[in-house]
Amino acid sequence: MPIPELPNLRNVILASLSAGDFGMLRGSLERINMVSGGALQGAVESAKYVYFVDSGVVSLLAPLEHGGRIEIAQVGREGVAGVHAALGAETLTLEIMAQSDGVVFRAEAAVVRALMEQSGRLRQLLNGFANALFAQVAQTAACNGAHDVVHRLARWLLLVHDRTDGETLNLTHEVISLMLGVTRPGVTIAAGALQRAGLIQYSRGRLIILDRDGLEAVACECYPIVAAYYRSELA
């Protein structure tokens, strides 16, 4: 399937390039249709590609003992999954997984690095995004250690909502428990608390955000900290 014209792209980084810079990169982009739960790249693999997210949500998962995983960050149309490969990393230590259906544009990291030498704007955008992503990773680590599941779930739902269209999110207990690193019964209790508060409606893998402002009031301080960092770095 052909790559869209520049005005039709939703990925913030690609859409922020000049026509000339995008023209140099366009021929190297490969469209990939993501399927929820599908791996784009496994952990401990060669960091060969970067993934510009045009729609949907991508999760970065850290491997744990005995095959477990936990989400340390998520990427939507604001950025790039695997940005560290564009900045020179040779090995991927995280799994890149599609959290939802969507579309990414894959490019070889070596090609992106070469274009960064020619395009100051691309270099600025990728460095800014990398800084924001690092802030998200650091804040997620702090959040997982300091806050209860209800507050963490509210924060996580806001991050997902920021990266999707509409108020309805297709999220199973299994996906949420994986992303938060908690048990499925823990997800049931936390989601039930948010539902009783009138903030969400959740049934059979279908979650509807009913009160975004209320959800922000319940979420821990980690959400506004990360959101503010993204606004400052990607302006």
PDB file of C-alpha atoms in Angstrom:
ATOM      1  CA  MET A   1       0.000   0.000   0.000  1.00  0.00           C
ATOM      2  CA  PRO A   2       1.462   3.418  -0.934  1.00  0.00           C
ATOM      3  CA  ILE A   3       2.727   5.842   1.709  1.00  0.00           C
ATOM      4  CA  PRO A   4       0.308   8.785   2.232  1.00  0.00           C
ATOM      5  CA  GLU A   5       1.158  12.286   1.100  1.00  0.00           C
ATOM      6  CA  LEU A   6       2.646  14.541   3.776  1.00  0.00           C
ATOM      7  CA  PRO A   7      -0.616  16.416   4.602  1.00  0.00           C
ATOM      8  CA  ASN A   8      -2.410  13.099   5.237  1.00  0.00           C
ATOM      9  CA  LEU A   9       0.066  11.709   7.748  1.00  0.00           C
ATOM     10  CA  ARG A  10      -0.985  11.649  11.388  1.00  0.00           C
ATOM     11  CA  ASN A  11       2.420  10.872  12.861  1.00  0.00           C
ATOM     12  CA  VAL A  12       3.542  14.145  14.404  1.00  0.00           C
ATOM     13  CA  ILE A  13       7.221  13.742  13.556  1.00  0.00           C
ATOM     14  CA  LEU A  14       6.695  12.850   9.906  1.00  0.00           C
ATOM     15  CA  ALA A  15       4.030  15.538   9.487  1.00  0.00           C
ATOM     16  CA  SER A  16       6.403  18.142  10.959  1.00  0.00           C
ATOM     17  CA  LEU A  17       9.086  17.576   8.327  1.00  0.00           C
ATOM     18  CA  SER A  18       9.492  19.802   5.328  1.00  0.00           C
ATOM     19  CA  ALA A  19       8.388  18.396   1.988  1.00  0.00           C
ATOM     20  CA  GLY A  20      12.038  18.046   1.012  1.00  0.00           C
ATOM     21  CA  ASP A  21      13.057  16.127   4.128  1.00  0.00           C
ATOM     22  CA  PHE A  22      10.017  13.876   3.942  1.00  0.00           C
ATOM     23  CA  GLY A  23      10.740  13.229   0.278  1.00  0.00           C
ATOM     24  CA  MET A  24      14.197  11.890   1.179  1.00  0.00           C
ATOM     25  CA  LEU A  25      12.686   9.521   3.768  1.00  0.00           C
ATOM     26  CA  ARG A  26       9.496   8.505   2.004  1.00  0.00           C
ATOM     27  CA  GLY A  27      11.023   5.877  -0.264  1.00  0.00           C
ATOM     28  CA  SER A  28      12.444   4.063   2.764  1.00  0.00           C
ATOM     29  CA  LEU A  29       9.135   3.829   4.656  1.00  0.00           C
ATOM     30  CA  GLU A  30       7.233   0.545   4.754  1.00  0.00           C
ATOM     31  CA  ARG A  31       3.620   0.524   5.889  1.00  0.00           C
ATOM     32  CA  ILE A  32       2.758  -2.157   8.460  1.00  0.00           C
ATOM     33  CA  ASN A  33      -0.772  -2.857   9.632  1.00  0.00           C
ATOM     34  CA  MET A  34      -0.579  -3.658  13.330  1.00  0.00           C
ATOM     35  CA  VAL A  35      -2.766  -6.262  15.011  1.00  0.00           C
ATOM     36  CA  SER A  36      -3.384  -5.961  18.739  1.00  0.00           C
ATOM     37  CA  GLY A  37      -0.962  -8.158  20.664  1.00  0.00           C
ATOM     38  CA  GLY A  38       1.406  -8.616  17.728  1.00  0.00           C
ATOM     39  CA  ALA A  39       5.143  -8.165  18.237  1.00  0.00           C
ATOM     40  CA  LEU A  40       6.826  -5.622  15.986  1.00  0.00           C
ATOM     41  CA  GLN A  41      10.236  -6.478  17.393  1.00  0.00           C
ATOM     42  CA  GLY A  42      11.405  -8.829  20.103  1.00  0.00           C
ATOM     43  CA  ALA A  43      13.675  -8.112  23.028  1.00  0.00           C
ATOM     44  CA  VAL A  44      17.439  -8.667  22.700  1.00  0.00           C
ATOM     45  CA  GLU A  45      17.296  -8.308  18.927  1.00  0.00           C
ATOM     46  CA  SER A  46      19.360  -6.180  16.605  1.00  0.00           C
ATOM     47  CA  ALA A  47      18.001  -2.624  16.644  1.00  0.00           C
ATOM     48  CA  LYS A  48      17.539  -2.467  12.888  1.00  0.00           C
ATOM     49  CA  TYR A  49      14.277  -0.543  12.495  1.00  0.00           C
ATOM     50  CA  VAL A  50      12.335   2.411  13.832  1.00  0.00           C
ATOM     51  CA  TYR A  51       8.543   2.589  13.739  1.00  0.00           C
ATOM     52  CA  PHE A  52       6.704   5.863  13.127  1.00  0.00           C
ATOM     53  CA  VAL A  53       3.246   5.315  14.643  1.00  0.00           C
ATOM     54  CA  ASP A  54       0.456   6.748  12.485  1.00  0.00           C
ATOM     55  CA  SER A  55      -2.512   5.250  14.343  1.00  0.00           C
ATOM     56  CA  GLY A  56      -3.025   2.966  17.310  1.00  0.00           C
ATOM     57  CA  VAL A  57      -0.810   2.473  20.347  1.00  0.00           C
ATOM     58  CA  VAL A  58       2.513   0.672  20.658  1.00  0.00           C
ATOM     59  CA  SER A  59       3.792  -0.632  23.993  1.00  0.00           C
ATOM     60  CA  LEU A  60       7.430  -0.910  25.022  1.00  0.00           C
ATOM     61  CA  LEU A  61       7.737  -3.939  27.280  1.00  0.00           C
ATOM     62  CA  ALA A  62      10.588  -4.828  29.614  1.00  0.00           C
ATOM     63  CA  PRO A  63      11.220  -8.583  29.984  1.00  0.00           C
ATOM     64  CA  LEU A  64      11.000 -10.144  33.443  1.00  0.00           C
ATOM     65  CA  GLU A  65      12.072 -13.491  34.845  1.00  0.00           C
ATOM     66  CA  HIS A  66      10.099 -16.587  33.864  1.00  0.00           C
ATOM     67  CA  GLY A  67       8.826 -14.972  30.650  1.00  0.00           C
ATOM     68  CA  GLY A  68       6.882 -12.118  32.235  1.00  0.00           C
ATOM     69  CA  ARG A  69       6.757  -8.603  30.785  1.00  0.00           C
ATOM     70  CA  ILE A  70       5.656  -5.176  31.950  1.00  0.00           C
ATOM     71  CA  GLU A  71       5.017  -1.969  30.021  1.00  0.00           C
ATOM     72  CA  ILE A  72       7.485   0.809  30.704  1.00  0.00           C
ATOM     73  CA  ALA A  73       6.195   3.249  28.080  1.00  0.00           C
ATOM     74  CA  GLN A  74       3.715   3.614  25.254  1.00  0.00           C
ATOM     75  CA  VAL A  75       4.001   5.404  21.936  1.00  0.00           C
ATOM     76  CA  GLY A  76       1.253   6.788  19.722  1.00  0.00           C
ATOM     77  CA  ARG A  77       1.146   9.091  16.748  1.00  0.00           C
ATOM     78  CA  GLU A  78       3.264  11.609  18.660  1.00  0.00           C
ATOM     79  CA  GLY A  79       6.402   9.596  18.110  1.00  0.00           C
ATOM     80  CA  VAL A  80       8.568   6.665  17.169  1.00  0.00           C
ATOM     81  CA  ALA A  81       8.941   3.211  18.677  1.00  0.00           C
ATOM     82  CA  GLY A  82      12.571   2.158  18.640  1.00  0.00           C
ATOM     83  CA  VAL A  83      13.866   5.724  18.575  1.00  0.00           C
ATOM     84  CA  HIS A  84      17.032   4.588  20.368  1.00  0.00           C
ATOM     85  CA  ALA A  85      18.009   2.713  17.179  1.00  0.00           C
ATOM     86  CA  ALA A  86      17.886   5.994  15.248  1.00  0.00           C
ATOM     87  CA  LEU A  87      20.155   7.503  17.905  1.00  0.00           C
ATOM     88  CA  GLY A  88      22.792   4.783  17.558  1.00  0.00           C
ATOM     89  CA  ALA A  89      21.754   1.819  19.734  1.00  0.00           C
ATOM     90  CA  GLU A  90      22.756  -1.510  18.206  1.00  0.00           C
ATOM     91  CA  THR A  91      20.704  -3.915  20.328  1.00  0.00           C
ATOM     92  CA  LEU A  92      17.089  -3.724  21.440  1.00  0.00           C
ATOM     93  CA  THR A  93      16.565  -4.655  25.099  1.00  0.00           C
ATOM     94  CA  LEU A  94      12.783  -4.094  25.022  1.00  0.00           C
ATOM     95  CA  GLU A  95       9.956  -5.751  23.160  1.00  0.00           C
ATOM     96  CA  ILE A  96       7.939  -3.507  20.833  1.00  0.00           C
ATOM     97  CA  MET A  97       4.341  -4.739  20.787  1.00  0.00           C
ATOM     98  CA  ALA A  98       1.134  -3.475  19.204  1.00  0.00           C
ATOM     99  CA  GLN A  99      -1.207  -2.640  22.071  1.00  0.00           C
ATOM    100  CA  SER A 100      -4.017  -2.023  19.590  1.00  0.00           C
ATOM    101  CA  ASP A 101      -4.759  -2.332  15.906  1.00  0.00           C
ATOM    102  CA  GLY A 102      -3.237   0.475  13.890  1.00  0.00           C
ATOM    103  CA  VAL A 103      -0.633   1.507  11.330  1.00  0.00           C
ATOM    104  CA  VAL A 104       3.094   2.137  11.640  1.00  0.00           C
ATOM    105  CA  PHE A 105       5.632   3.157   9.031  1.00  0.00           C
ATOM    106  CA  ARG A 106       8.856   1.195   9.430  1.00  0.00           C
ATOM    107  CA  ALA A 107      12.219   2.501   8.290  1.00  0.00           C
ATOM    108  CA  GLU A 108      15.735   1.166   8.638  1.00  0.00           C
ATOM    109  CA  ALA A 109      17.483   2.883  11.515  1.00  0.00           C
ATOM    110  CA  ALA A 110      20.612   3.412   9.409  1.00  0.00           C
ATOM    111  CA  VAL A 111      18.593   5.371   6.845  1.00  0.00           C
ATOM    112  CA  VAL A 112      17.040   7.560   9.548  1.00  0.00           C
ATOM    113  CA  ARG A 113      20.456   8.202  11.111  1.00  0.00           C
ATOM    114  CA  ALA A 114      21.845   9.273   7.746  1.00  0.00           C
ATOM    115  CA  LEU A 115      18.925  11.650   7.176  1.00  0.00           C
ATOM    116  CA  MET A 116      19.396  13.122  10.648  1.00  0.00           C
ATOM    117  CA  GLU A 117      22.831  14.260   9.499  1.00  0.00           C
ATOM    118  CA  GLN A 118      21.165  16.200   6.671  1.00  0.00           C
ATOM    119  CA  SER A 119      18.010  17.388   8.414  1.00  0.00           C
ATOM    120  CA  GLY A 120      18.334  19.529  11.515  1.00  0.00           C
ATOM    121  CA  ARG A 121      14.558  19.433  11.941  1.00  0.00           C
ATOM    122  CA  LEU A 122      14.407  15.626  12.018  1.00  0.00           C
ATOM    123  CA  ARG A 123      17.315  15.537  14.451  1.00  0.00           C
ATOM    124  CA  GLN A 124      15.550  18.060  16.700  1.00  0.00           C
ATOM    125  CA  LEU A 125      12.255  16.152  16.615  1.00  0.00           C
ATOM    126  CA  LEU A 126      13.781  12.752  17.355  1.00  0.00           C
ATOM    127  CA  ASN A 127      15.987  14.084  20.151  1.00  0.00           C
ATOM    128  CA  GLY A 128      13.009  15.874  21.686  1.00  0.00           C
ATOM    129  CA  PHE A 129      10.860  12.776  21.480  1.00  0.00           C
ATOM    130  CA  ALA A 130      13.639  10.644  23.006  1.00  0.00           C
ATOM    131  CA  ASN A 131      13.833  13.055  25.944  1.00  0.00           C
ATOM    132  CA  ALA A 132      10.067  12.885  26.457  1.00  0.00           C
ATOM    133  CA  LEU A 133      10.090   9.094  26.181  1.00  0.00           C
ATOM    134  CA  PHE A 134      12.838   8.858  28.798  1.00  0.00           C
ATOM    135  CA  ALA A 135      10.725  11.023  31.108  1.00  0.00           C
ATOM    136  CA  GLN A 136       7.787   8.655  30.597  1.00  0.00           C
ATOM    137  CA  VAL A 137       9.950   5.607  31.370  1.00  0.00           C
ATOM    138  CA  ALA A 138      11.360   7.205  34.518  1.00  0.00           C
ATOM    139  CA  GLN A 139       7.950   8.366  35.743  1.00  0.00           C
ATOM    140  CA  THR A 140       6.423   4.952  35.041  1.00  0.00           C
ATOM    141  CA  ALA A 141       9.082   3.307  37.189  1.00  0.00           C
ATOM    142  CA  ALA A 142       8.371   5.747  40.017  1.00  0.00           C
ATOM    143  CA  CYS A 143       4.617   5.295  39.612  1.00  0.00           C
ATOM    144  CA  ASN A 144       4.780   1.493  39.710  1.00  0.00           C
ATOM    145  CA  GLY A 145       6.684   1.655  42.968  1.00  0.00           C
ATOM    146  CA  ALA A 146       4.800   4.420  44.744  1.00  0.00           C
ATOM    147  CA  HIS A 147       1.121   4.395  43.771  1.00  0.00           C
ATOM    148  CA  ASP A 148      -1.806   2.024  44.184  1.00  0.00           C
ATOM    149  CA  VAL A 149      -3.465   0.221  41.298  1.00  0.00           C
ATOM    150  CA  VAL A 150      -6.503   2.531  41.059  1.00  0.00           C
ATOM    151  CA  HIS A 151      -4.331   5.624  40.564  1.00  0.00           C
ATOM    152  CA  ARG A 152      -2.000   3.790  38.202  1.00  0.00           C
ATOM    153  CA  LEU A 153      -4.907   2.506  36.117  1.00  0.00           C
ATOM    154  CA  ALA A 154      -6.372   6.015  35.848  1.00  0.00           C
ATOM    155  CA  ARG A 155      -2.979   7.349  34.707  1.00  0.00           C
ATOM    156  CA  TRP A 156      -2.542   4.551  32.180  1.00  0.00           C
ATOM    157  CA  LEU A 157      -6.036   4.976  30.722  1.00  0.00           C
ATOM    158  CA  LEU A 158      -5.389   8.686  30.213  1.00  0.00           C
ATOM    159  CA  LEU A 159      -2.185   7.899  28.320  1.00  0.00           C
ATOM    160  CA  VAL A 160      -4.034   5.430  26.090  1.00  0.00           C
ATOM    161  CA  HIS A 161      -6.904   7.886  25.575  1.00  0.00           C
ATOM    162  CA  ASP A 162      -4.433  10.585  24.482  1.00  0.00           C
ATOM    163  CA  ARG A 163      -3.235   8.283  21.722  1.00  0.00           C
ATOM    164  CA  THR A 164      -6.563   7.023  20.395  1.00  0.00           C
ATOM    165  CA  ASP A 165      -9.649   8.461  18.744  1.00  0.00           C
ATOM    166  CA  GLY A 166     -12.959   8.575  20.565  1.00  0.00           C
ATOM    167  CA  GLU A 167     -13.968   7.554  24.054  1.00  0.00           C
ATOM    168  CA  THR A 168     -14.144   3.779  23.541  1.00  0.00           C
ATOM    169  CA  LEU A 169     -11.066   1.642  24.199  1.00  0.00           C
ATOM    170  CA  ASN A 170     -10.871  -2.067  23.412  1.00  0.00           C
ATOM    171  CA  LEU A 171      -8.963  -3.374  26.419  1.00  0.00           C
ATOM    172  CA  THR A 172      -9.166  -6.785  28.048  1.00  0.00           C
ATOM    173  CA  HIS A 173      -8.248  -7.588  31.652  1.00  0.00           C
ATOM    174  CA  GLU A 174      -5.340  -9.587  30.273  1.00  0.00           C
ATOM    175  CA  VAL A 175      -3.899  -6.604  28.378  1.00  0.00           C
ATOM    176  CA  ILE A 176      -4.326  -4.197  31.296  1.00  0.00           C
ATOM    177  CA  SER A 177      -2.779  -6.627  33.786  1.00  0.00           C
ATOM    178  CA  LEU A 178       0.212  -7.110  31.468  1.00  0.00           C
ATOM    179  CA  MET A 179       0.725  -3.395  30.993  1.00  0.00           C
ATOM    180  CA  LEU A 180       0.440  -2.518  34.688  1.00  0.00           C
ATOM    181  CA  GLY A 181       2.196  -5.606  36.000  1.00  0.00           C
ATOM    182  CA  VAL A 182      -0.684  -6.559  38.310  1.00  0.00           C
ATOM    183  CA  THR A 183      -2.972  -9.555  38.595  1.00  0.00           C
ATOM    184  CA  ARG A 184      -6.259  -9.763  36.708  1.00  0.00           C
ATOM    185  CA  PRO A 185      -8.228  -9.679  39.996  1.00  0.00           C
ATOM    186  CA  GLY A 186      -6.339  -6.472  40.811  1.00  0.00           C
ATOM    187  CA  VAL A 187      -7.483  -4.999  37.502  1.00  0.00           C
ATOM    188  CA  THR A 188     -11.068  -6.036  38.267  1.00  0.00           C
ATOM    189  CA  ILE A 189     -10.989  -4.261  41.629  1.00  0.00           C
ATOM    190  CA  ALA A 190      -9.381  -1.085  40.248  1.00  0.00           C
ATOM    191  CA  ALA A 191     -11.664  -0.885  37.200  1.00  0.00           C
ATOM    192  CA  GLY A 192     -14.656  -1.506  39.435  1.00  0.00           C
ATOM    193  CA  ALA A 193     -13.671   1.430  41.636  1.00  0.00           C
ATOM    194  CA  LEU A 194     -13.419   3.750  38.624  1.00  0.00           C
ATOM    195  CA  GLN A 195     -16.727   2.459  37.276  1.00  0.00           C
ATOM    196  CA  ARG A 196     -18.554   2.983  40.573  1.00  0.00           C
ATOM    197  CA  ALA A 197     -17.209   6.539  40.599  1.00  0.00           C
ATOM    198  CA  GLY A 198     -18.871   7.108  37.214  1.00  0.00           C
ATOM    199  CA  LEU A 199     -15.577   7.690  35.408  1.00  0.00           C
ATOM    200  CA  ILE A 200     -15.605   4.676  33.085  1.00  0.00           C
ATOM    201  CA  GLN A 201     -17.902   1.968  31.818  1.00  0.00           C
ATOM    202  CA  TYR A 202     -16.183  -1.378  31.406  1.00  0.00           C
ATOM    203  CA  SER A 203     -17.606  -4.668  30.205  1.00  0.00           C
ATOM    204  CA  ARG A 204     -16.325  -7.580  28.116  1.00  0.00           C
ATOM    205  CA  GLY A 205     -13.139  -5.880  26.951  1.00  0.00           C
ATOM    206  CA  ARG A 206     -14.879  -2.632  26.004  1.00  0.00           C
ATOM    207  CA  LEU A 207     -13.999   0.395  28.126  1.00  0.00           C
ATOM    208  CA  ILE A 208     -15.666   3.787  27.663  1.00  0.00           C
ATOM    209  CA  ILE A 209     -14.255   6.977  29.181  1.00  0.00           C
ATOM    210  CA  LEU A 210     -17.302   8.708  30.682  1.00  0.00           C
ATOM    211  CA  ASP A 211     -15.615  11.517  32.619  1.00  0.00           C
ATOM    212  CA  ARG A 212     -12.176  12.533  31.394  1.00  0.00           C
ATOM    213  CA  ASP A 213     -11.821  15.381  33.906  1.00  0.00           C
ATOM    214  CA  GLY A 214     -12.802  13.092  36.746  1.00  0.00           C
ATOM    215  CA  LEU A 215     -10.276  10.506  35.607  1.00  0.00           C
ATOM    216  CA  GLU A 216      -7.556  13.158  35.617  1.00  0.00           C
ATOM    217  CA  ALA A 217      -8.543  14.111  39.165  1.00  0.00           C
ATOM    218  CA  VAL A 218      -8.155  10.490  40.303  1.00  0.00           C
ATOM    219  CA  ALA A 219      -4.895   9.805  38.465  1.00  0.00           C
ATOM    220  CA  CYS A 220      -1.636  10.267  40.329  1.00  0.00           C
ATOM    221  CA  GLU A 221       0.637  13.227  39.616  1.00  0.00           C
ATOM    222  CA  CYS A 222       2.625  11.095  37.174  1.00  0.00           C
ATOM    223  CA  TYR A 223       0.169  11.758  34.341  1.00  0.00           C
ATOM    224  CA  PRO A 224       0.401  15.594  34.254  1.00  0.00           C
ATOM    225  CA  ILE A 225       4.185  15.440  34.736  1.00  0.00           C
ATOM    226  CA  VAL A 226       4.645  13.260  31.654  1.00  0.00           C
ATOM    227  CA  ALA A 227       2.014  15.118  29.602  1.00  0.00           C
ATOM    228  CA  ALA A 228       3.719  18.458  30.310  1.00  0.00           C
ATOM    229  CA  TYR A 229       7.090  17.040  29.304  1.00  0.00           C
ATOM    230  CA  TYR A 230       5.719  15.847  25.954  1.00  0.00           C
ATOM    231  CA  ARG A 231       4.180  19.258  25.283  1.00  0.00           C
ATOM    232  CA  SER A 232       7.464  21.038  25.978  1.00  0.00           C
ATOM    233  CA  GLU A 233       9.675  18.651  23.996  1.00  0.00           C
ATOM    234  CA  LEU A 234       7.423  18.257  20.940  1.00  0.00           C
ATOM    235  CA  ALA A 235       6.300  21.865  20.558  1.00  0.00           C
TER     236      ALA A 235
END
